[in-house]
Tab-separated table of C-alpha atoms and ligand atoms in Angstrom:
chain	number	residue	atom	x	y	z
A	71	UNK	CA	16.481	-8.689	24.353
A	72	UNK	CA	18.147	-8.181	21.047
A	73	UNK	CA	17.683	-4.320	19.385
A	74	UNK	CA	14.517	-4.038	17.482
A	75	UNK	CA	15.173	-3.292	13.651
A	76	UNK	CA	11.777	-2.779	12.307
A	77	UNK	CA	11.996	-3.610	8.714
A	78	UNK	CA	8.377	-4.096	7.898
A	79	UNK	CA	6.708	-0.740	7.092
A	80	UNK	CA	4.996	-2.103	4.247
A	81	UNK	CA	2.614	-3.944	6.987
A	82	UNK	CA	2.407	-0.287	8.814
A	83	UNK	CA	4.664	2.631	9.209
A	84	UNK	CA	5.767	4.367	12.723
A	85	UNK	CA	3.950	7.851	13.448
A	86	UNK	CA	5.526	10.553	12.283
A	87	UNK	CA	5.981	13.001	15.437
A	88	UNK	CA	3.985	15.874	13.648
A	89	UNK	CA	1.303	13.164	13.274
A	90	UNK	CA	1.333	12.788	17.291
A	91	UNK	CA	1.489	16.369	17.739
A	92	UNK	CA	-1.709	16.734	15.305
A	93	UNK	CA	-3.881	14.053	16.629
A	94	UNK	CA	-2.907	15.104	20.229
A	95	UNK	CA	-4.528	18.583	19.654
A	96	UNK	CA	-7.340	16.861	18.066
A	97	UNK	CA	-8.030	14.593	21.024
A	98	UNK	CA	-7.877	17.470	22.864
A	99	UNK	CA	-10.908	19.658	21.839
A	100	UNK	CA	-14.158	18.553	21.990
A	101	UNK	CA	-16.632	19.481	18.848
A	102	UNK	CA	-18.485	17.758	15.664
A	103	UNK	CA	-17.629	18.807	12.604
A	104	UNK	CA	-21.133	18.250	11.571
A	105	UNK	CA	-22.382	21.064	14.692
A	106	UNK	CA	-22.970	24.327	13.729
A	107	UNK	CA	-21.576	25.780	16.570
A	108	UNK	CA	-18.066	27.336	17.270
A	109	UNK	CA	-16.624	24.208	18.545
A	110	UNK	CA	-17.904	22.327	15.833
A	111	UNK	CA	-16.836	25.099	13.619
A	112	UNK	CA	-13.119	24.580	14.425
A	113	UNK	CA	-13.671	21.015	14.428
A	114	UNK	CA	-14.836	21.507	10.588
A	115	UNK	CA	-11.716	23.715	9.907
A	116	UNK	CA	-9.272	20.758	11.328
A	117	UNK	CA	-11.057	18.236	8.858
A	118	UNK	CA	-11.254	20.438	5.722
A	119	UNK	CA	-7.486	21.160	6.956
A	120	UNK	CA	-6.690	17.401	7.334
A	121	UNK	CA	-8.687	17.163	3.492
A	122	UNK	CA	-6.062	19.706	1.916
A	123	UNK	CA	-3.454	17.960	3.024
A	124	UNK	CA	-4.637	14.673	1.397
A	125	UNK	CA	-5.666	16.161	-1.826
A	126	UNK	CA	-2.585	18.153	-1.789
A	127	UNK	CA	-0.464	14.392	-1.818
A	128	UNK	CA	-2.132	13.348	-5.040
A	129	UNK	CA	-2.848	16.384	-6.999
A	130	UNK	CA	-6.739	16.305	-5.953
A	131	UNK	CA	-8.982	18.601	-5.152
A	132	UNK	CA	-10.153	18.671	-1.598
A	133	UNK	CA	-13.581	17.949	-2.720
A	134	UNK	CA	-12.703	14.492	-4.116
A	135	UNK	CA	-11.565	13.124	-0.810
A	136	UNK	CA	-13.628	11.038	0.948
A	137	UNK	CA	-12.699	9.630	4.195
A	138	UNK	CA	-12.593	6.168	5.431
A	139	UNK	CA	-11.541	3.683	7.748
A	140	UNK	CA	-8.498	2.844	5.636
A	141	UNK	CA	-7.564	1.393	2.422
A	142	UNK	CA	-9.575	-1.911	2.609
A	143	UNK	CA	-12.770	0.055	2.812
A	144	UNK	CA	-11.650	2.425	0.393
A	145	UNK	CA	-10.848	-0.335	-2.033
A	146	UNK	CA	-14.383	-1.795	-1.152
A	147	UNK	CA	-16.367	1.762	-1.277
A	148	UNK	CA	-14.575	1.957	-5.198
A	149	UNK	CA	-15.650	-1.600	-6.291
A	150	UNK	CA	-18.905	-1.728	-4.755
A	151	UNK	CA	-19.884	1.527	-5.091
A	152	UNK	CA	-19.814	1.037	-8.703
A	153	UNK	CA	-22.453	-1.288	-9.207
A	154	UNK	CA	-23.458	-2.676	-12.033
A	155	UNK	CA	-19.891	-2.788	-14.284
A	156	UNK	CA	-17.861	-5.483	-15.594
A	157	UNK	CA	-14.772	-5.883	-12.948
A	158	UNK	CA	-11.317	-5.970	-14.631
A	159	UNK	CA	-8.758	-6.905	-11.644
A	160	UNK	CA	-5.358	-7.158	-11.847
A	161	UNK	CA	-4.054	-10.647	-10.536
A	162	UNK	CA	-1.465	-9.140	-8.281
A	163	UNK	CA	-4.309	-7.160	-6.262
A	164	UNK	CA	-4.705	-6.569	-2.303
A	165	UNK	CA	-6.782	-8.880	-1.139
A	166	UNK	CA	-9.422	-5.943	0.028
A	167	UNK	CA	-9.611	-5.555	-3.699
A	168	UNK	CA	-9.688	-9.285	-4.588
A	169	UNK	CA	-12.132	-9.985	-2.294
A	170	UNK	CA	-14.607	-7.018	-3.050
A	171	UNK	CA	-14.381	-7.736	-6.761
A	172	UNK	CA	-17.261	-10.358	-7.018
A	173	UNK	CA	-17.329	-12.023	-10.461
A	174	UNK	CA	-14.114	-9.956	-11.684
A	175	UNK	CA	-12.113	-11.381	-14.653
A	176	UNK	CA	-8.295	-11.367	-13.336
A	177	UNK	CA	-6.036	-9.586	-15.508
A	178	UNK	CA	-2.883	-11.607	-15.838
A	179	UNK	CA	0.702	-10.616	-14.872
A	180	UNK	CA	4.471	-10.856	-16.215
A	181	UNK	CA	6.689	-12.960	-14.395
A	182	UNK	CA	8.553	-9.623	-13.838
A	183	UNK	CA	5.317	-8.656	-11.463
A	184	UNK	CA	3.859	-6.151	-13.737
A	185	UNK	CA	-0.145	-6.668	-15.001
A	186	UNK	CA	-0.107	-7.539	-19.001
A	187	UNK	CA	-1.487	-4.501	-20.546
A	188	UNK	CA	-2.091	-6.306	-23.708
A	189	UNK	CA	-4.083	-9.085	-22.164
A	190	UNK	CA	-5.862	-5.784	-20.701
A	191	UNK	CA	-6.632	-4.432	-23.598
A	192	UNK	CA	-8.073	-7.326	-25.585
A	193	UNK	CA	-10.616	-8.115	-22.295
A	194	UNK	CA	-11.359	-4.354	-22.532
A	195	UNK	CA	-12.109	-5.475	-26.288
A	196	UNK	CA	-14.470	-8.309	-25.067
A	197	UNK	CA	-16.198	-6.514	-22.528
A	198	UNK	CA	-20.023	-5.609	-23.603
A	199	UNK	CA	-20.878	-4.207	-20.490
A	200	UNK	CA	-18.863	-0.758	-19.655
A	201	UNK	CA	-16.063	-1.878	-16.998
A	202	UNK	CA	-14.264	-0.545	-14.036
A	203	UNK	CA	-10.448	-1.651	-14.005
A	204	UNK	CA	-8.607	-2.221	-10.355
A	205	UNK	CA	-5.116	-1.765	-10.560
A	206	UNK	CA	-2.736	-0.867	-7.914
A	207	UNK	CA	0.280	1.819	-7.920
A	208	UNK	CA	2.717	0.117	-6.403
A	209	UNK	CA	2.723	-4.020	-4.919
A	210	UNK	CA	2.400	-4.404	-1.720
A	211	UNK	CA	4.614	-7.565	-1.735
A	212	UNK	CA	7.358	-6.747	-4.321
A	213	UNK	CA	7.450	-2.883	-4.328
A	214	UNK	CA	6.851	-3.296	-8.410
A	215	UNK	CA	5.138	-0.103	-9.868
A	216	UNK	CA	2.542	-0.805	-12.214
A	217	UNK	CA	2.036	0.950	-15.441
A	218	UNK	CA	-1.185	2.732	-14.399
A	219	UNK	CA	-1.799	5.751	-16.727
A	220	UNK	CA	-1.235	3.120	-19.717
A	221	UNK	CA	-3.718	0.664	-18.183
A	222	UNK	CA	-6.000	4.359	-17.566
A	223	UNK	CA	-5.405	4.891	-21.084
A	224	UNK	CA	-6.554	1.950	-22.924
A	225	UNK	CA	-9.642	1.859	-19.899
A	226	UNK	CA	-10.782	5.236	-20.765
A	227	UNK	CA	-10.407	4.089	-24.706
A	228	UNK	CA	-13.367	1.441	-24.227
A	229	UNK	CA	-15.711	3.952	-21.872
A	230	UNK	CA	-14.513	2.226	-18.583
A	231	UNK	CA	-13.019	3.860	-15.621
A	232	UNK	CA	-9.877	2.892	-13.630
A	233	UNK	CA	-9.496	2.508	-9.697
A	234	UNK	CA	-5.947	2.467	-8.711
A	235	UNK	CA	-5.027	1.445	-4.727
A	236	UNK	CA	-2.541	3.431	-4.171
A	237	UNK	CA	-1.592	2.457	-0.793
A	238	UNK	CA	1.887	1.453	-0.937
A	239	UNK	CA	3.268	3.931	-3.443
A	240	UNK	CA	1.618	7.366	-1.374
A	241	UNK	CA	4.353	8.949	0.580
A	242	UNK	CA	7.102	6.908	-1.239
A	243	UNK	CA	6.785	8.170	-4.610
A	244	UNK	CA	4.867	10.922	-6.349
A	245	UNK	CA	1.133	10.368	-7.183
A	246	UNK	CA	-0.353	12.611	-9.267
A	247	UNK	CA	-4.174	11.542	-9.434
A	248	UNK	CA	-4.572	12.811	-12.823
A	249	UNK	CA	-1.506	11.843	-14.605
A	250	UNK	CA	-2.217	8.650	-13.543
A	251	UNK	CA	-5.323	8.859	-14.730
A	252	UNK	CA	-7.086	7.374	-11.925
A	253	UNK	CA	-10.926	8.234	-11.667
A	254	UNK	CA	-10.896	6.351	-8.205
A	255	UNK	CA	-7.462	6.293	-6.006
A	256	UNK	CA	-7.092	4.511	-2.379
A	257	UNK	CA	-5.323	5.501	0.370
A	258	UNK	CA	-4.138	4.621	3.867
A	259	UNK	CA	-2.838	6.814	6.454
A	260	UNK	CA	-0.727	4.471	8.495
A	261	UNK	CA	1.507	3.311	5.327
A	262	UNK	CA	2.465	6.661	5.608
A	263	UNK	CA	3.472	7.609	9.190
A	264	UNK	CA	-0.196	8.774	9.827
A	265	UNK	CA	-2.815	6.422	12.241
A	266	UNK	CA	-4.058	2.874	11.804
A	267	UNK	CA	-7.677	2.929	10.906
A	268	UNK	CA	-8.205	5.798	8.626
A	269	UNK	CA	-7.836	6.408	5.091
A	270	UNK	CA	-9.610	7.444	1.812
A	271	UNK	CA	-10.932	6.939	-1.335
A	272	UNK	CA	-9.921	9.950	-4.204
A	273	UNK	CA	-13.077	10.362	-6.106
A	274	UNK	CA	-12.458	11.871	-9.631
A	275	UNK	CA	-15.485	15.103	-10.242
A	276	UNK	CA	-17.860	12.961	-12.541
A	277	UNK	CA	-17.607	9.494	-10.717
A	278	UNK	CA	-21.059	8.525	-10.082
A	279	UNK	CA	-19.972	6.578	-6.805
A	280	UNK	CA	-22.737	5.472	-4.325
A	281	UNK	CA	-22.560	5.362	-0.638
A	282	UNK	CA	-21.825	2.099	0.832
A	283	UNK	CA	-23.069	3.796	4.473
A	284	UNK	CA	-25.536	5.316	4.959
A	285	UNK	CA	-27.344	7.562	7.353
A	286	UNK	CA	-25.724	10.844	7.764
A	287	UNK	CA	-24.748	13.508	5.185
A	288	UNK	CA	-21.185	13.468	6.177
A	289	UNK	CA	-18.701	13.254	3.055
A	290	UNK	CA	-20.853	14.631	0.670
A	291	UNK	CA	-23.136	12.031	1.351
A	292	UNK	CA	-20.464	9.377	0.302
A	293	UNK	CA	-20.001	7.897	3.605
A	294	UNK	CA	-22.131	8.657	6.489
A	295	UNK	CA	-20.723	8.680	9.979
A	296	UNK	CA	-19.253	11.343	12.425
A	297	UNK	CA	-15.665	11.584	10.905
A	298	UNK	CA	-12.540	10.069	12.979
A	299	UNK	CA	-11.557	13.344	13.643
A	300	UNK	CA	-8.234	12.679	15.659
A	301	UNK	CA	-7.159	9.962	12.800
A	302	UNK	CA	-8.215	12.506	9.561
A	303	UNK	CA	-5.704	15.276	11.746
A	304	UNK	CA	-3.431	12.703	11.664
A	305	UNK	CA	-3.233	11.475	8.334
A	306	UNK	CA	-3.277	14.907	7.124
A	307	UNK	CA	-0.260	16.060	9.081
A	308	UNK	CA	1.309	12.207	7.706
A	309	UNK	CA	0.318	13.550	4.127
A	310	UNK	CA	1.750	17.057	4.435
A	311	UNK	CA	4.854	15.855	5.207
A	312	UNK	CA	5.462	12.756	3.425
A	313	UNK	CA	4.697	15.366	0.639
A	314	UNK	CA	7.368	17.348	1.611
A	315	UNK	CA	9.829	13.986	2.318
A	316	UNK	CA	10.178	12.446	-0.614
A	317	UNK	CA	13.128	12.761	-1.384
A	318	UNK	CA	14.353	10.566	1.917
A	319	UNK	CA	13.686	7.721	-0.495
A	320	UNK	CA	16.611	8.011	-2.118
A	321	UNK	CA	18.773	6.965	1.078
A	322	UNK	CA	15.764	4.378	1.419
A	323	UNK	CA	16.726	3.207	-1.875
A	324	UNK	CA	20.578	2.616	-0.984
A	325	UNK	CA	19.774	1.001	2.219
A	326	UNK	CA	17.722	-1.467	0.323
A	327	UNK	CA	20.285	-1.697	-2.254
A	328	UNK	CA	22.738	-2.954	-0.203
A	329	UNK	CA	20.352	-5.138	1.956
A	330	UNK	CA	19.784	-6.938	-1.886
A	331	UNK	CA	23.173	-6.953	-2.685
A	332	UNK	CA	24.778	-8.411	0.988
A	333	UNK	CA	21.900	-10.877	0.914
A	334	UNK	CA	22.740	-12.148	-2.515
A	335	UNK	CA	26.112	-12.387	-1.950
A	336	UNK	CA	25.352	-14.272	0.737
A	337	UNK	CA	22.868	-16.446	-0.858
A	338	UNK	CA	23.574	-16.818	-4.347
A	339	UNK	CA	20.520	-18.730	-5.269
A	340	UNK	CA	17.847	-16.322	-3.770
A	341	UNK	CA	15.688	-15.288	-6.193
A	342	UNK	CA	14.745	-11.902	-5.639
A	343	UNK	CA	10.896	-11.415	-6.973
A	344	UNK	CA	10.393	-8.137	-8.920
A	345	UNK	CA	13.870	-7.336	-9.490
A	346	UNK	CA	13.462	-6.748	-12.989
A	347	UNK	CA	10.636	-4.266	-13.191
A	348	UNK	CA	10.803	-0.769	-11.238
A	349	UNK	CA	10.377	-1.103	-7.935
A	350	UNK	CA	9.560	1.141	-5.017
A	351	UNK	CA	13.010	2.311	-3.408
A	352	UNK	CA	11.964	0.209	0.279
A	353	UNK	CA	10.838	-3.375	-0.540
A	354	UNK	CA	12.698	-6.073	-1.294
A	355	UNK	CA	10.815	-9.199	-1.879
A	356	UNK	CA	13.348	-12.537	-1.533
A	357	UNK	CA	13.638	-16.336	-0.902
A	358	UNK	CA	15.459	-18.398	0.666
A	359	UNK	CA	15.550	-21.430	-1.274
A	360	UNK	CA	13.751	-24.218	0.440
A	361	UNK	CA	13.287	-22.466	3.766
A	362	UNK	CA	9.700	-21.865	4.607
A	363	UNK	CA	8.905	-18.188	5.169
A	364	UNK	CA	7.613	-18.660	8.593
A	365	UNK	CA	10.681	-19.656	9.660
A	366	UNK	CA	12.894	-17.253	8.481
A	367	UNK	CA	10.496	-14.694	9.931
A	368	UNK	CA	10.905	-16.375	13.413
A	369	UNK	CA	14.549	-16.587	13.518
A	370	UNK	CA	14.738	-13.333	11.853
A	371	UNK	CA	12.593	-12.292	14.904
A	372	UNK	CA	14.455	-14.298	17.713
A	373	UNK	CA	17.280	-11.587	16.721
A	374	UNK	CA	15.367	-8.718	17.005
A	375	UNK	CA	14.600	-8.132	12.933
A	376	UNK	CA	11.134	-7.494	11.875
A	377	UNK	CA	9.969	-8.556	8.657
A	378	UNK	CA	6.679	-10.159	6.831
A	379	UNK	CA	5.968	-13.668	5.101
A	380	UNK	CA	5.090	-12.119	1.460
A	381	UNK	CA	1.698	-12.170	1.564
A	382	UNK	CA	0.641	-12.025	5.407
A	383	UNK	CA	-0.346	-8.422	5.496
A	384	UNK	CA	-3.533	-9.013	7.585
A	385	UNK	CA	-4.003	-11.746	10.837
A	386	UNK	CA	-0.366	-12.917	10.655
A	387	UNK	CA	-1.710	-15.942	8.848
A	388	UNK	CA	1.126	-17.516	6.331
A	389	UNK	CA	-0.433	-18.284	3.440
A	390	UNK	CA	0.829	-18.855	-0.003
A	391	UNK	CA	1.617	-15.123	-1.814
A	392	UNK	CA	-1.372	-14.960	-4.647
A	393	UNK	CA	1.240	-12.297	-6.414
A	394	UNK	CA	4.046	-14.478	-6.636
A	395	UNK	CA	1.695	-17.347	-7.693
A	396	UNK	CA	0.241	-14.764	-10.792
A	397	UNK	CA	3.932	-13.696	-11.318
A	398	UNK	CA	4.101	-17.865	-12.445
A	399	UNK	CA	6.693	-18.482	-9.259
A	400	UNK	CA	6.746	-21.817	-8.423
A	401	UNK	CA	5.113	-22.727	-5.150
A	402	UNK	CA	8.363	-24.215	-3.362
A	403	UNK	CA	9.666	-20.269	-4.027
A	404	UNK	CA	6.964	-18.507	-2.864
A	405	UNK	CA	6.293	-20.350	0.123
A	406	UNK	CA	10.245	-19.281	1.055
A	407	UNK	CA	9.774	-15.770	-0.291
A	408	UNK	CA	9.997	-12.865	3.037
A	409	UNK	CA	9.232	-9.356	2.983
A	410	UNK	CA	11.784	-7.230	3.724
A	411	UNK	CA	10.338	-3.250	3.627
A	412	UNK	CA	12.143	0.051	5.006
A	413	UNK	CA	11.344	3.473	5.947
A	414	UNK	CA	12.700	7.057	6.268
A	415	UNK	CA	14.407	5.998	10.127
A	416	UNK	CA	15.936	2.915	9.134
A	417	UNK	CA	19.373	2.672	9.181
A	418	UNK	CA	22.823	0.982	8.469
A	419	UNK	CA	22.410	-0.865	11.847
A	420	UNK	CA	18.779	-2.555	10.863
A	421	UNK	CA	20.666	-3.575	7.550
A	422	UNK	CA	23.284	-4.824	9.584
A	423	UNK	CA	21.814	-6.632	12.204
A	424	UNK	CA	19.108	-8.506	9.392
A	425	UNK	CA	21.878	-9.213	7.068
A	426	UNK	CA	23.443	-11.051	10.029
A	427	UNK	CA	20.515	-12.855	11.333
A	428	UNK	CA	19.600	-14.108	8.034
A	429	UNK	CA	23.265	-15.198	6.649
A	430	UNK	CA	23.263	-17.625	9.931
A	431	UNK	CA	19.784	-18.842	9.602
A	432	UNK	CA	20.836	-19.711	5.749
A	433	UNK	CA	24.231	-21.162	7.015
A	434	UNK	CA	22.471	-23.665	9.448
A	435	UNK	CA	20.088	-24.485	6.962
A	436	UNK	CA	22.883	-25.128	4.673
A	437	UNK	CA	25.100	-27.147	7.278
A	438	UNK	CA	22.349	-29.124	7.945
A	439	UNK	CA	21.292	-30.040	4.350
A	440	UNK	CA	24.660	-31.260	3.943
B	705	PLP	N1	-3.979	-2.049	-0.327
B	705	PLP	C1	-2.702	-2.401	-0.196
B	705	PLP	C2	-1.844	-2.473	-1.412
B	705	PLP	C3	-2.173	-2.698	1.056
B	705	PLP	O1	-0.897	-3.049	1.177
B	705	PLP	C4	-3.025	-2.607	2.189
B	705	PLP	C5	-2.543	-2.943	3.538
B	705	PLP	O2	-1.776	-3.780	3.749
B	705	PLP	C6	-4.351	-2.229	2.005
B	705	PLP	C7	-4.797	-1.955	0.733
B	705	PLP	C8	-5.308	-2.111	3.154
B	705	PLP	O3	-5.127	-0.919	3.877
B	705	PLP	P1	-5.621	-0.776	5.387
B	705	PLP	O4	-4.683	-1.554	6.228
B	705	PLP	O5	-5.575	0.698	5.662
B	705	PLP	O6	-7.020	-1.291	5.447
């Protein structure tokens, strides 16, 4: 079997080992944080620990975090939990926004992959009813960072309020809830070397959010059920120290770098989708002219290299990328557009041994067009 060279932490990050160390001494103790007892007592003290440590990521304070089963229901608890307000959605939006945004007017995007703030601002101008704007830190797809405090700027301007998913860009760069501007923020744990299956939704002091799940009186009444306990531990450890980590990015960044640069050299006319906006230091979003994406992943697989289709982020069902479609990229491109996303362990050999893999799939391809 050839190495692995896991090159798709966009999809889902390994655990960092303080992340195992934290959720194994949470599986190990029984207690509710909701008992009153001294078990559930120290059980409360690892959660409001875990909360800290989340808040502490994105310049929140620990009362403002609510836990969840991950980004997609954070996404969902922030657009439905709203009720009642226009929906202004960014084009380029996670599907677990997309699809929770019923009736939303999309908000268009440059072909560089960045939402149009001035088509923004004159459907803010439109809007009678007061709106809630979804728009996302970072892409999931292309890495582009979005201009989010402008977009919370011109929002708050009109009386609406802005929910940013910030799934991709937490632990990679710095996310400061209130610069942004954000009155509602999303995150996921295991984008960020914490479990699969837990996240949260930043809630801003004045948000009037209402619960989605009932029944309990657990987060503040914002979403009932006895907490995940060993996952929370988990993505707060995850949290703490992609906090303290940051600056592995900018090795991340060079990795990538080069990955673009052999590729390109390689493959002259790859496009490379979100190139021209800033980016997030570990994604690199190309195509390999009229090679469908599923088959570059397979041979990229065959040899051991682990990437994504652009958009097949849930179900490993290839579909046509929605982003690259809003960015106005042809559908022969984005059906041979791959996602290619590193992390703080990958190294010169991953680079390597994709760069290799995918310069023979493209010279086959090429051999046999000719
Ligand atoms: N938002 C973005 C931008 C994502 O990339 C993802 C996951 O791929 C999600 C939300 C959903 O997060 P989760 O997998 O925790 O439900």
């Amino acid at each position: 079997m050839p190495r692995a060279a896991y090159l798709d932490w966009n999809a889902t990050a390994p655990l960092r080992p303080e992340v195992v160390a934290a959720m194994a001494e949470a599986l190990a103790r029984t207690g509710n944080p909701s008992s009153v007892h001294r078990w559930g007592r120290e059980a409360r003290r690892t959660l409001e620990k875990a909360r800290a440590q989340v808040a502490a990521l994105v310049g929140a304070a620990p009362s403002e975090v609510v836990f969840t089963s991950g980004g997609t229901e954070a996404n969902g608890l922030a657009l439905r939990g709203l009720a009642g307000r226009q929906l202004l959605v960014s084009a380029i939006e996670h599907d677990s926004v997309r699809q929770a945004a019923d009736g939303a007017a999309m908000i268009p995007a440059t072909p560089e992959g960045m939402v149009d703030l001035a088509a923004l601002e004159r459907m803010l101008a439109d809007d009678k009813r007061p709106a809630l704007v979804s728009l996302m830190l970072a892409n999931n797809e292309t890495g582009v960072i979005q201009p989010v405090a402008e977009a919370a700027r011109l929002a708050h301007a009109k009386g609406a309020l802005l929910h940013c998913d910030a799934v991709q860009a937490a632990g990679k760069i710095a996310v400061d809830r209130a610069a942004l501007g954000a009155d509602l923020l999303a995150l996921s744990a295991h984008k960020l070397g914490g479990p699969q299956g837990v996240g949260a939704l930043v809630v801003a002091g004045a948000v009037p959010l209402a619960a989605l799940q009932t029944g309990g009186g657990q987060e503040r009444g914002r979403r009932a059920g006895t907490e995940n306990l060993p996952g929370i531990a988990g993505f707060g450890a995850a949290a703490s120290v992609a906090a303290e980590r940051l600056r592995d990015y900018a090795a991340v960044a060079l990795l990538r770098d080069q990955a673009e640069r052999r590729l390109a050299a390689i493959a002259p006319d790859a496009p490379i989708h979100g190139a021209q906006a800033p980016r997030l230091a570990n994604t690199l979003c190309i195509g390999m002219p009229r090679v469908p994406a599923a088959t570059q992943v397979m041979a990229l697989d065959l040899a051991g290299v682990m990437v994504s289709a652009g958009a097949a982020c849930s179900s490993g069902k290839l579909r046509r990328s929605q982003v690259l479609e809003a960015m106005g990229v042809d559908a022969a491109a984005a059906e041979s557009a791959i996602r290619i996303s590193l992390g703080w362990s990958s190294s010169a050999i991953d680079i390597d041994q994709l760069v290799e893999a995918w310069g023979a799939l493209y010279a086959r391809t090429r051999a046999s067009a000719a």
